[in-house]
């Protein structure tokens, strides 16, 4: 499974291949979808979810071809031609970089990634599954997220940032896997002050969503 997004009263399941889904995988996928839906609801609604009706599966999309973002992120545009459409609002774009082996860089070589670029009016949520991502921005934030960590950046009224493999990861090399979701801000918050939140793995609650 490449990615799942819940929106309004429907759900889009986005697959990493066009192979058929087994019954067991479909049951697990539906469970994941329901959990994501609950996470997106206000607390008052989430607490009452045992009696809420299940969402319907609207469409299953095959994975789009990969492309490079800069020279460090080889990603699938998971939303494909659904990106930046009202159909997926408030989600704008979702990139997934599957596991890829990077060799150690030779001394003096610049880390791989994407240089300075602007964002405005939305938020980016980056998850590092394997490897390390280093972030620097125009309001003075500089940080490295490692495996299991999350980077939540609010572009708001405007920010310029850059993202590279961290210096330590670049030196040693290894498997790199991450995803990044763009979330639109409501009109009244689009000119909010830019912000950056590193959320490390140890601070992220873990919930078993499958019965044992």
Protein backbone atom coordinates (compact mmCIF):
# COMPACT_ATOMS: atom_id res chain seq x y z
CA UNK A 1 0.00 0.00 0.00
CA UNK A 2 1.48 3.32 -1.07
CA UNK A 3 -0.91 5.66 0.70
CA UNK A 4 -4.43 6.17 2.01
CA UNK A 5 -6.33 9.43 2.36
CA UNK A 6 -9.74 10.03 3.91
CA UNK A 7 -11.85 13.00 2.83
CA UNK A 8 -15.43 14.20 3.29
CA UNK A 9 -17.69 11.12 3.20
CA UNK A 10 -15.52 9.03 0.90
CA UNK A 11 -12.12 7.39 0.84
CA UNK A 12 -9.53 7.02 -1.89
CA UNK A 13 -7.23 3.99 -1.67
CA UNK A 14 -3.95 4.56 -3.48
CA UNK A 15 -1.96 1.45 -4.34
CA UNK A 16 1.71 0.91 -5.10
CA UNK A 17 0.86 -1.59 -7.84
CA UNK A 18 -2.06 -2.77 -9.94
CA UNK A 19 -2.06 -6.29 -8.49
CA UNK A 20 -5.29 -7.64 -7.03
CA UNK A 21 -5.92 -7.17 -3.33
CA UNK A 22 -6.43 -10.30 -1.28
CA UNK A 23 -9.41 -10.51 1.07
CA UNK A 24 -7.18 -10.32 4.15
CA UNK A 25 -5.31 -7.29 2.84
CA UNK A 26 -8.56 -5.56 2.00
CA UNK A 27 -9.87 -6.13 5.53
CA UNK A 28 -6.63 -4.70 6.97
CA UNK A 29 -6.80 -1.75 4.57
CA UNK A 30 -10.36 -0.93 5.60
CA UNK A 31 -9.23 -1.02 9.23
CA UNK A 32 -6.40 1.40 8.42
CA UNK A 33 -8.80 3.69 6.57
CA UNK A 34 -11.19 3.78 9.50
CA UNK A 35 -8.33 4.62 11.87
CA UNK A 36 -7.20 7.51 9.63
CA UNK A 37 -10.77 8.80 9.41
CA UNK A 38 -11.01 8.77 13.21
CA UNK A 39 -7.72 10.65 13.46
CA UNK A 40 -9.07 13.39 11.16
CA UNK A 41 -12.27 13.92 13.14
CA UNK A 42 -12.78 16.33 16.04
CA UNK A 43 -12.35 14.60 19.42
CA UNK A 44 -16.09 14.72 20.16
CA UNK A 45 -16.84 12.85 16.92
CA UNK A 46 -13.90 10.46 17.24
CA UNK A 47 -15.15 9.30 20.62
CA UNK A 48 -18.47 8.33 19.09
CA UNK A 49 -17.07 6.41 16.13
CA UNK A 50 -18.16 2.90 17.24
CA UNK A 51 -21.65 3.77 16.00
CA UNK A 52 -20.69 5.83 12.95
CA UNK A 53 -21.33 4.44 9.48
CA UNK A 54 -18.39 3.22 7.40
CA UNK A 55 -17.13 5.37 4.54
CA UNK A 56 -17.33 4.04 1.04
CA UNK A 57 -14.36 3.31 -1.22
CA UNK A 58 -14.61 5.85 -4.01
CA UNK A 59 -11.77 4.86 -6.31
CA UNK A 60 -8.62 2.73 -6.46
CA UNK A 61 -5.70 4.33 -8.27
CA UNK A 62 -2.56 2.57 -9.56
CA UNK A 63 0.79 4.07 -8.65
CA UNK A 64 2.08 6.89 -10.85
CA UNK A 65 5.66 6.66 -12.22
CA UNK A 66 8.45 7.95 -9.99
CA UNK A 67 10.31 11.19 -10.59
CA UNK A 68 13.19 12.98 -8.89
CA UNK A 69 12.69 15.98 -6.61
CA UNK A 70 16.12 17.56 -6.68
CA UNK A 71 18.73 14.79 -6.64
CA UNK A 72 17.84 13.21 -3.30
CA UNK A 73 14.17 12.26 -3.39
CA UNK A 74 12.92 9.72 -5.95
CA UNK A 75 9.18 9.82 -5.37
CA UNK A 76 5.85 8.44 -6.49
CA UNK A 77 3.25 11.26 -6.79
CA UNK A 78 0.66 9.17 -4.96
CA UNK A 79 -2.34 11.38 -5.74
CA UNK A 80 -1.38 11.40 -9.45
CA UNK A 81 -3.88 13.50 -11.41
CA UNK A 82 -6.01 13.95 -8.27
CA UNK A 83 -3.39 16.28 -6.73
CA UNK A 84 -4.46 19.88 -6.17
CA UNK A 85 -8.13 19.10 -6.86
CA UNK A 86 -11.21 19.86 -4.76
CA UNK A 87 -11.85 16.14 -4.74
CA UNK A 88 -9.07 15.58 -2.19
CA UNK A 89 -9.31 18.88 -0.33
CA UNK A 90 -7.84 19.79 2.14
CA UNK A 91 -5.01 17.53 0.92
CA UNK A 92 -3.00 18.95 -1.96
CA UNK A 93 -0.19 16.55 -2.80
CA UNK A 94 1.36 13.35 -1.45
CA UNK A 95 4.83 12.11 -2.43
CA UNK A 96 6.23 8.74 -1.35
CA UNK A 97 9.89 7.78 -1.77
CA UNK A 98 10.13 3.96 -1.52
CA UNK A 99 13.22 2.39 0.08
CA UNK A 100 16.32 3.20 -1.96
CA UNK A 101 19.98 2.50 -1.22
CA UNK A 102 22.30 5.51 -1.34
CA UNK A 103 26.07 5.12 -1.34
CA UNK A 104 28.22 7.17 1.06
CA UNK A 105 29.23 10.48 -0.48
CA UNK A 106 32.90 11.22 -1.03
CA UNK A 107 34.40 13.91 1.26
CA UNK A 108 33.62 17.41 0.05
CA UNK A 109 30.52 16.39 -1.89
CA UNK A 110 27.29 18.30 -1.20
CA UNK A 111 24.49 16.23 0.40
CA UNK A 112 21.72 15.14 -1.96
CA UNK A 113 18.35 16.86 -1.83
CA UNK A 114 16.52 19.95 -3.05
CA UNK A 115 17.77 23.52 -2.63
CA UNK A 116 15.95 26.66 -1.54
CA UNK A 117 12.34 26.91 -2.71
CA UNK A 118 9.28 28.84 -1.48
CA UNK A 119 5.96 27.68 -0.03
CA UNK A 120 2.89 29.68 0.93
CA UNK A 121 -0.64 29.03 2.17
CA UNK A 122 -0.34 25.38 3.25
CA UNK A 123 1.51 22.95 5.52
CA UNK A 124 3.96 20.16 4.71
CA UNK A 125 4.07 17.00 6.81
CA UNK A 126 7.19 14.87 6.27
CA UNK A 127 7.73 11.39 7.73
CA UNK A 128 11.14 9.75 7.70
CA UNK A 129 10.75 5.95 7.66
CA UNK A 130 14.42 5.26 6.99
CA UNK A 131 17.34 7.65 6.66
CA UNK A 132 17.57 11.28 7.76
CA UNK A 133 16.26 14.58 6.34
CA UNK A 134 17.85 17.93 7.21
CA UNK A 135 15.65 21.04 7.05
CA UNK A 136 16.72 24.69 6.94
CA UNK A 137 14.38 27.66 6.41
CA UNK A 138 14.24 31.44 6.06
CA UNK A 139 12.91 32.05 9.58
CA UNK A 140 15.90 30.44 11.26
CA UNK A 141 14.82 26.84 11.81
CA UNK A 142 17.36 24.08 11.26
CA UNK A 143 16.73 20.48 12.21
CA UNK A 144 17.27 16.83 11.30
CA UNK A 145 14.51 14.23 11.43
CA UNK A 146 15.54 10.58 11.70
CA UNK A 147 13.77 7.25 11.24
CA UNK A 148 10.30 7.44 12.78
CA UNK A 149 10.33 11.23 13.19
CA UNK A 150 7.92 13.76 11.67
CA UNK A 151 8.53 17.30 10.43
CA UNK A 152 5.48 19.59 10.36
CA UNK A 153 6.07 22.92 8.63
CA UNK A 154 3.47 25.67 8.37
CA UNK A 155 4.28 27.85 5.37
CA UNK A 156 1.53 30.35 6.21
CA UNK A 157 2.22 33.76 4.70
CA UNK A 158 5.41 32.49 3.12
CA UNK A 159 8.63 30.61 3.83
CA UNK A 160 11.73 29.55 1.90
CA UNK A 161 13.30 26.25 2.88
CA UNK A 162 15.57 23.49 1.67
CA UNK A 163 15.67 19.75 2.35
CA UNK A 164 18.71 17.48 2.05
CA UNK A 165 19.92 14.14 3.28
CA UNK A 166 21.60 14.90 6.60
CA UNK A 167 25.37 15.21 6.70
CA UNK A 168 25.68 12.08 8.87
CA UNK A 169 23.47 10.01 6.57
CA UNK A 170 25.37 11.32 3.54
CA UNK A 171 28.66 10.17 5.07
CA UNK A 172 27.54 6.64 5.90
CA UNK A 173 24.91 6.03 3.20
CA UNK A 174 22.10 3.52 3.61
CA UNK A 175 18.41 2.96 2.94
CA UNK A 176 16.28 6.06 2.50
CA UNK A 177 12.47 6.07 2.64
CA UNK A 178 10.11 8.93 3.36
CA UNK A 179 6.80 10.55 2.48
CA UNK A 180 5.51 14.12 2.39
CA UNK A 181 1.91 15.31 2.51
CA UNK A 182 0.82 18.87 1.66
CA UNK A 183 -2.24 20.09 3.59
CA UNK A 184 -4.08 23.24 2.53
CA UNK A 185 -4.74 25.91 5.14
CA UNK A 186 -8.21 27.46 5.53
CA UNK A 187 -8.52 30.91 3.98
CA UNK A 188 -8.50 32.63 7.38
CA UNK A 189 -5.17 30.97 8.30
CA UNK A 190 -3.29 31.34 5.01
CA UNK A 191 -1.43 34.44 6.20
CA UNK A 192 -0.49 32.97 9.55
CA UNK A 193 3.10 33.22 10.80
CA UNK A 194 5.39 30.48 9.40
CA UNK A 195 6.24 27.75 11.88
CA UNK A 196 8.21 24.51 12.20
CA UNK A 197 7.54 21.54 14.49
CA UNK A 198 9.85 18.55 14.82
CA UNK A 199 7.92 15.58 16.26
CA UNK A 200 10.32 12.82 17.30
CA UNK A 201 9.41 9.14 17.32
CA UNK A 202 9.46 8.76 21.11
CA UNK A 203 6.75 11.43 21.45
CA UNK A 204 4.38 9.82 18.93
CA UNK A 205 1.73 7.52 20.47
CA UNK A 206 1.48 4.04 18.96
CA UNK A 207 -1.87 2.25 18.77
CA UNK A 208 -2.36 -1.36 17.68
CA UNK A 209 -5.22 -1.19 15.19
CA UNK A 210 -5.48 -4.94 14.59
CA UNK A 211 -7.01 -7.52 16.91
CA UNK A 212 -4.56 -10.16 18.13
